[in-house]
Amino acid sequence: MVFLPKPQSAKVFNQPQRFVAGWYWLLPSKQLKRGQVKAVFLLGKDLAVYRTDSGRVVAVDAHCPHMGAHLAEGKVEGESLRCFFHNWRFDHDGQCVEVPCLGKSLPLKITTWPVTEAYGLIWLWTGTEPSQTLPIPPELAAQKVVSALGKNFTKACHPNVVMVNAIDAHHFNTVHNFPVEINFKAEIINQNMINFTNTTQGGNDSLLVRLIKPFYREAGTYNLSYWFGSTGTVTLGPDFLHFYIMFTLRLGQKGQTEGQTILLTKHRPGLWGWLLNGIILWLTNLVGNYFAKGDTKIFETIKFALKTPLAEDRSILEFIHHLERQPVLHWETWQPLDEEKLPSAPAVNNHNGGVKIHDPIH
């Protein structure tokens, strides 16, 4: 048996009004053309996101500091955005550069947020300066990559619950009928990133395992990397061909998950490389759909509460433990959580193959 802290001691896991500071996806790049501005709701905050004439993407707090009109109703002019209501104009740094009725500018500035584009998406960092790079499968970190967008999806539960499903070792046997017991080894890479590596061996009683085993030097490749508790990458496949799937999630207004799947592979040059890249991304999509299909029902009905944790839930507890130690922001305000009012992060101790979480307060 293992022990968890009481639910109220979790500062961010499965909490509908808090999230980890990090990179979050806004919308597909192709949906924002030059000269366009769009309204985006992200983690409780209204944003106006626009692309300037030069191609730069700018994300600003949505409401004009004059009377609160939504700036996504305005229009892009060169490298700036003009409010539709009284025609105030703001440059790409958020600085007010024109108030027409005054014939001059005012010393006002709207908040802008760091953004970047990768994998066919526009991403935003929920702070003033990014402290981490964008998520990427570790095997591709030093590679040039090719990507394609997979499914955009919504789940009726919190993103953290969707995330832990991929490291719920026992459900591979009960839901997906996998003939081998899955075991994961966790490794914390940095404050915002944790890896889970499959260490499963054996399973020779299964015909499936005997058929695929010659294609693996050691344990079957099924590795996961998580950033900010909201974006994960799966690396799987035989030694000669690994598939890479990213699923990036964000917390919706009603506590649900809004997610986007991204298919990745290393770049192969030339015409034949272009064709091979397309085939591999198509296969990656098939693989991702196979694993996702069996879990759909779970995410529509689950009310997550780990009331009776077992040793088999070790990876989930390690994920929660790592998540609880990351910088946390409030929904809507994006202000840091007051750490002084919270208990210290629970400690994880290994004991006889289990995981014990000590709560110092409850």
Coordinates of C-alpha atoms in Angstrom, one line a residue:
M1 CA 0.0 0.0 0.0
V2 CA 1.1 3.6 -0.6
F3 CA -0.1 6.8 0.9
L4 CA -1.1 10.1 -0.7
P5 CA -1.5 13.6 0.8
K6 CA -5.0 14.7 1.3
P7 CA -6.5 16.3 -1.9
Q8 CA -6.4 19.9 -0.4
S9 CA -2.6 19.7 -0.1
A10 CA -2.1 19.4 -3.9
K11 CA -1.4 23.0 -5.0
V12 CA -1.7 22.4 -8.8
F13 CA -2.4 18.7 -9.7
N14 CA -6.0 18.4 -11.0
Q15 CA -6.8 22.0 -9.7
P16 CA -9.2 23.9 -12.0
Q17 CA -7.9 27.4 -11.0
R18 CA -4.1 26.8 -11.2
F19 CA -1.6 25.8 -13.7
V20 CA 2.2 25.5 -14.2
A21 CA 4.1 28.4 -15.7
G22 CA 5.3 27.3 -19.2
W23 CA 4.7 27.1 -22.9
Y24 CA 1.1 26.6 -24.1
W25 CA -0.3 26.4 -27.6
L26 CA -2.6 29.2 -28.9
L27 CA -3.7 28.1 -32.4
P28 CA -2.3 26.6 -35.6
S29 CA 0.0 29.0 -37.5
K30 CA -1.9 28.6 -40.7
Q31 CA -5.0 30.1 -39.1
L32 CA -3.3 33.4 -38.5
K33 CA -2.4 35.1 -41.8
R34 CA -0.5 38.4 -42.2
G35 CA -2.7 41.3 -41.2
Q36 CA -5.1 39.1 -39.2
V37 CA -6.0 39.4 -35.5
K38 CA -7.8 36.8 -33.5
A39 CA -9.3 36.4 -30.1
V40 CA -7.8 33.5 -28.1
F41 CA -8.9 32.5 -24.6
L42 CA -6.0 30.9 -22.7
L43 CA -6.0 29.7 -19.1
G44 CA -8.6 32.2 -18.0
K45 CA -7.2 35.2 -19.9
D46 CA -8.5 36.9 -23.0
L47 CA -5.8 37.6 -25.6
A48 CA -5.6 39.3 -28.9
V49 CA -3.2 37.5 -31.2
Y50 CA -2.1 39.1 -34.5
R51 CA 0.4 38.7 -37.3
T52 CA 2.1 41.9 -38.5
D53 CA 2.8 42.7 -42.1
S54 CA 6.4 41.4 -41.7
G55 CA 5.1 38.1 -40.3
R56 CA 5.8 38.6 -36.6
V57 CA 3.2 37.1 -34.2
V58 CA 2.2 39.3 -31.3
A59 CA 0.0 38.3 -28.3
V60 CA -1.4 41.0 -26.1
D61 CA -3.9 41.3 -23.3
A62 CA -7.1 41.6 -25.1
H63 CA -8.8 44.8 -23.6
C64 CA -7.9 48.3 -24.6
P65 CA -6.7 50.4 -21.6
H66 CA -9.0 53.2 -22.7
M67 CA -12.5 51.7 -22.3
G68 CA -11.9 48.0 -22.4
A69 CA -12.8 47.2 -26.0
H70 CA -11.6 43.9 -27.2
L71 CA -8.6 44.5 -29.4
A72 CA -9.3 41.4 -31.6
E73 CA -12.1 43.6 -33.0
G74 CA -9.5 46.0 -34.3
K75 CA -7.2 45.9 -37.3
V76 CA -3.5 45.3 -38.0
E77 CA -1.6 48.2 -39.5
G78 CA 1.9 47.4 -40.5
E79 CA 3.6 46.3 -37.3
S80 CA 0.9 47.6 -35.0
L81 CA -2.7 47.0 -33.9
R82 CA -5.4 49.6 -33.9
C83 CA -8.4 49.4 -31.5
F84 CA -11.7 49.6 -33.4
F85 CA -13.5 51.7 -30.8
H86 CA -11.6 55.0 -30.6
N87 CA -8.7 54.1 -33.0
W88 CA -6.0 54.0 -30.4
R89 CA -2.9 52.3 -31.9
F90 CA -0.3 50.1 -30.1
D91 CA 3.0 48.8 -31.5
H92 CA 4.2 45.2 -31.3
D93 CA 5.7 45.9 -27.9
G94 CA 2.3 47.0 -26.6
Q95 CA 3.3 50.7 -26.4
C96 CA 0.6 53.2 -27.2
V97 CA 1.9 55.1 -30.3
E98 CA -1.2 57.1 -31.4
V99 CA -4.4 58.6 -29.8
P100 CA -6.1 60.2 -32.8
C101 CA -8.3 62.6 -30.8
L102 CA -5.2 64.0 -29.1
G103 CA -3.0 64.0 -32.1
K104 CA -0.3 62.3 -30.1
S105 CA 0.5 59.2 -28.1
L106 CA 0.1 58.5 -24.4
P107 CA 2.6 56.8 -22.0
L108 CA 0.5 53.6 -21.8
K109 CA 1.5 50.0 -22.5
I110 CA -0.6 46.9 -22.8
T111 CA 0.9 43.6 -21.7
T112 CA 2.6 41.5 -24.4
W113 CA 3.6 37.9 -24.0
P114 CA 6.5 35.9 -25.4
V115 CA 5.4 33.8 -28.4
T116 CA 7.1 31.5 -30.9
E117 CA 6.1 29.2 -33.7
A118 CA 7.0 25.5 -34.0
Y119 CA 5.4 22.3 -35.2
G120 CA 2.7 24.2 -37.1
L121 CA 1.5 25.9 -33.9
I122 CA 1.8 29.3 -32.2
W123 CA 3.0 29.0 -28.6
L124 CA 2.9 31.4 -25.7
W125 CA 5.1 31.6 -22.6
T126 CA 3.0 32.5 -19.5
G127 CA 5.6 34.9 -18.1
T128 CA 7.9 37.8 -19.0
E129 CA 10.9 35.7 -20.1
P130 CA 11.0 32.0 -21.1
S131 CA 13.1 29.9 -18.8
Q132 CA 12.8 26.7 -20.9
T133 CA 12.9 25.8 -24.5
L134 CA 9.9 24.3 -26.3
P135 CA 9.2 20.6 -25.6
I136 CA 10.7 18.1 -28.0
P137 CA 11.3 14.3 -27.8
P138 CA 14.8 13.9 -26.3
E139 CA 16.0 11.8 -29.2
L140 CA 15.2 14.7 -31.6
A141 CA 16.7 17.5 -29.5
A142 CA 19.7 17.8 -31.7
Q143 CA 17.9 17.0 -35.0
K144 CA 16.1 19.0 -37.6
V145 CA 12.5 17.8 -37.4
V146 CA 9.5 17.5 -39.7
S147 CA 6.0 17.8 -38.2
A148 CA 2.3 17.6 -38.9
L149 CA -0.7 18.4 -36.9
G150 CA -2.8 15.5 -35.8
K151 CA -6.2 15.6 -34.1
N152 CA -7.4 18.6 -32.1
F153 CA -9.5 17.2 -29.2
T154 CA -11.4 18.0 -26.0
K155 CA -11.7 15.7 -23.0
A156 CA -14.2 16.2 -20.1
C157 CA -11.5 16.0 -17.4
H158 CA -8.4 18.0 -16.2
P159 CA -5.3 17.9 -18.4
N160 CA -3.3 16.4 -15.6
V161 CA -5.6 13.3 -15.6
V162 CA -5.1 12.9 -19.4
M163 CA -1.3 13.2 -18.9
V164 CA -1.0 10.4 -16.2
N165 CA -3.0 8.0 -18.4
A166 CA 0.1 7.4 -20.6
I167 CA 2.1 6.3 -17.5
D168 CA -0.7 4.3 -15.9
A169 CA 1.2 1.1 -16.2
H170 CA -1.5 -1.3 -15.2
H171 CA -4.1 0.1 -17.7
F172 CA -2.1 -1.3 -20.6
N173 CA -3.1 -4.7 -19.4
T174 CA -6.7 -4.0 -18.5
V175 CA -7.7 -1.6 -21.2
H176 CA -5.3 -2.4 -24.1
N177 CA -4.9 -6.1 -23.3
F178 CA -1.1 -5.8 -23.5
P179 CA 0.4 -9.2 -22.5
V180 CA 3.4 -7.9 -20.5
E181 CA 3.5 -5.9 -17.2
I182 CA 4.8 -2.4 -18.0
N183 CA 7.4 -0.9 -15.7
F184 CA 8.7 2.6 -15.8
K185 CA 11.9 4.3 -14.5
A186 CA 11.5 8.0 -13.8
E187 CA 14.3 10.5 -14.3
I188 CA 13.9 14.2 -13.5
I189 CA 15.7 16.2 -16.2
N190 CA 15.1 19.7 -14.9
Q191 CA 12.5 21.7 -12.9
N192 CA 9.9 21.4 -15.7
M193 CA 10.8 18.1 -17.3
I194 CA 10.6 14.5 -16.3
N195 CA 11.2 11.3 -18.3
F196 CA 9.6 7.9 -17.9
T197 CA 11.5 5.0 -19.6
N198 CA 10.0 1.6 -20.1
T199 CA 12.1 -1.2 -18.5
T200 CA 9.8 -4.1 -19.3
Q201 CA 11.5 -7.5 -20.0
G202 CA 10.1 -11.0 -20.4
G203 CA 6.7 -11.8 -21.8
N204 CA 7.9 -14.8 -23.8
D205 CA 4.6 -16.6 -23.2
S206 CA 3.0 -14.2 -25.5
L207 CA 3.1 -14.8 -29.3
L208 CA 3.0 -11.0 -29.9
V209 CA 6.0 -10.4 -27.7
R210 CA 8.0 -13.3 -29.3
L211 CA 7.2 -11.8 -32.7
I212 CA 8.4 -8.2 -31.9
K213 CA 11.2 -9.0 -29.6
P214 CA 13.9 -9.5 -32.3
F215 CA 13.3 -5.8 -33.3
Y216 CA 14.4 -4.5 -29.9
R217 CA 17.9 -4.7 -28.4
E218 CA 16.6 -4.4 -24.8
A219 CA 13.2 -3.4 -23.4
G220 CA 10.5 -2.4 -25.9
T221 CA 10.8 1.3 -26.6
Y222 CA 7.9 3.2 -25.0
N223 CA 9.3 6.3 -23.4
L224 CA 7.5 9.5 -22.2
S225 CA 8.7 13.0 -21.5
Y226 CA 6.6 15.6 -19.7
W227 CA 7.0 19.4 -19.6
F228 CA 5.0 21.7 -17.3
G229 CA 2.5 18.8 -16.6
S230 CA 0.7 19.8 -19.8
T231 CA 2.8 18.7 -22.8
G232 CA 4.1 15.2 -23.3
T233 CA 6.0 13.3 -26.0
V234 CA 5.8 9.6 -26.6
T235 CA 8.7 7.7 -28.3
L236 CA 7.9 4.2 -29.3
G237 CA 8.6 1.6 -32.0
P238 CA 11.3 -0.9 -33.0
D239 CA 15.0 0.0 -32.9
F240 CA 15.1 0.7 -36.6
L241 CA 12.2 3.2 -36.6
H242 CA 11.0 5.3 -33.7
F243 CA 7.7 7.1 -33.8
Y244 CA 7.3 10.4 -32.0
I245 CA 4.0 11.8 -30.9
M246 CA 3.5 15.0 -28.9
F247 CA 0.3 15.8 -27.1
T248 CA 0.0 19.4 -25.8
L249 CA -2.8 20.2 -23.5
R250 CA -4.3 23.3 -21.8
L251 CA -7.0 23.8 -19.2
G252 CA -10.3 25.0 -20.6
Q253 CA -12.9 27.3 -19.0
K254 CA -15.0 24.5 -17.6
G255 CA -12.1 22.5 -16.2
Q256 CA -11.8 20.3 -19.3
T257 CA -8.8 19.5 -21.5
E258 CA -8.2 21.2 -24.8
G259 CA -5.6 19.3 -26.7
Q260 CA -3.6 19.1 -29.9
T261 CA -1.7 16.1 -31.2
I262 CA 1.6 16.7 -33.1
L263 CA 3.3 14.1 -35.2
L264 CA 7.1 14.4 -35.5
T265 CA 10.0 12.7 -37.2
K266 CA 13.6 13.6 -38.0
H267 CA 14.1 15.5 -41.3
R268 CA 15.4 13.5 -44.2
P269 CA 16.6 15.6 -47.1
G270 CA 15.9 15.3 -50.8
L271 CA 12.8 14.0 -52.7
W272 CA 13.0 10.5 -51.4
G273 CA 13.5 12.0 -47.9
W274 CA 10.4 14.1 -48.4
L275 CA 8.4 11.0 -49.4
L276 CA 9.7 9.0 -46.5
N277 CA 8.9 11.7 -44.1
G278 CA 5.3 11.8 -45.3
I279 CA 5.0 8.0 -45.0
I280 CA 6.4 8.0 -41.5
L281 CA 4.2 10.8 -40.3
W282 CA 1.2 8.9 -41.7
L283 CA 2.2 5.8 -39.9
T284 CA 2.8 7.8 -36.7
N285 CA -0.8 9.1 -36.9
L286 CA -2.1 5.5 -37.2
V287 CA -0.1 4.4 -34.1
G288 CA -1.3 7.4 -32.1
N289 CA -5.0 6.8 -33.0
Y290 CA -4.7 3.1 -32.0
F291 CA -3.5 4.0 -28.5
A292 CA -5.9 6.9 -28.1
K293 CA -9.1 5.1 -29.1
G294 CA -9.3 2.7 -26.2
D295 CA -9.1 5.5 -23.6
T296 CA -11.8 7.9 -24.9
K297 CA -14.6 6.5 -22.7
I298 CA -12.4 6.9 -19.6
F299 CA -11.9 10.6 -20.1
E300 CA -15.5 11.3 -20.7
T301 CA -16.7 9.9 -17.4
I302 CA -13.8 9.8 -14.9
K303 CA -13.9 11.8 -11.6
F304 CA -10.3 11.4 -10.7
A305 CA -9.5 10.6 -7.1
L306 CA -6.6 8.3 -6.3
K307 CA -8.3 7.1 -3.1
T308 CA -6.6 3.7 -3.0
P309 CA -3.1 4.0 -4.5
L310 CA -1.1 0.9 -5.1
A311 CA 2.5 0.1 -5.9
E312 CA 1.4 -0.1 -9.6
D313 CA 0.6 3.6 -9.4
R314 CA 4.2 4.5 -8.7
S315 CA 4.7 6.4 -11.9
I316 CA 1.6 8.5 -11.4
L317 CA 2.7 9.5 -7.9
E318 CA 6.2 10.4 -9.2
F319 CA 4.5 12.6 -11.9
I320 CA 2.4 14.3 -9.2
H321 CA 5.4 14.8 -7.0
H322 CA 7.4 16.5 -9.8
L323 CA 4.4 18.6 -10.9
E324 CA 3.9 19.9 -7.3
R325 CA 7.5 21.4 -7.3
Q326 CA 7.1 23.5 -10.4
P327 CA 6.2 27.2 -10.5
V328 CA 2.4 27.7 -10.2
L329 CA 0.2 30.5 -11.6
H330 CA -3.3 31.5 -10.8
W331 CA -6.0 31.1 -13.5
E332 CA -6.9 34.4 -15.3
T333 CA -4.4 36.6 -13.4
W334 CA -1.3 34.5 -14.3
Q335 CA 0.2 35.7 -11.0
P336 CA 2.4 33.4 -9.0
L337 CA 0.9 31.3 -6.2
D338 CA 1.7 32.5 -2.7
E339 CA 4.1 29.8 -1.6
E340 CA 4.1 30.9 2.0
K341 CA 0.5 29.9 2.4
L342 CA 1.1 26.3 1.1
P343 CA 2.7 23.2 2.6
S344 CA 6.0 22.2 1.2
A345 CA 6.0 19.7 -1.6
P346 CA 5.5 16.1 -0.4
A347 CA 8.5 13.9 -0.4
V348 CA 8.6 10.6 -2.3
N349 CA 10.4 7.6 -0.7
N350 CA 10.9 4.2 -2.2
H351 CA 10.0 1.4 0.1
N352 CA 9.7 -2.3 -0.8
G353 CA 8.9 -1.4 -4.4
G354 CA 6.2 1.0 -3.5
V355 CA 6.0 4.8 -3.3
K356 CA 5.2 6.6 -0.1
I357 CA 4.2 10.3 -0.1
H358 CA 4.5 12.1 3.2
D359 CA 2.3 15.1 3.8
P360 CA 4.0 17.3 6.5
I361 CA 0.8 19.1 7.4
H362 CA -2.4 16.9 6.9

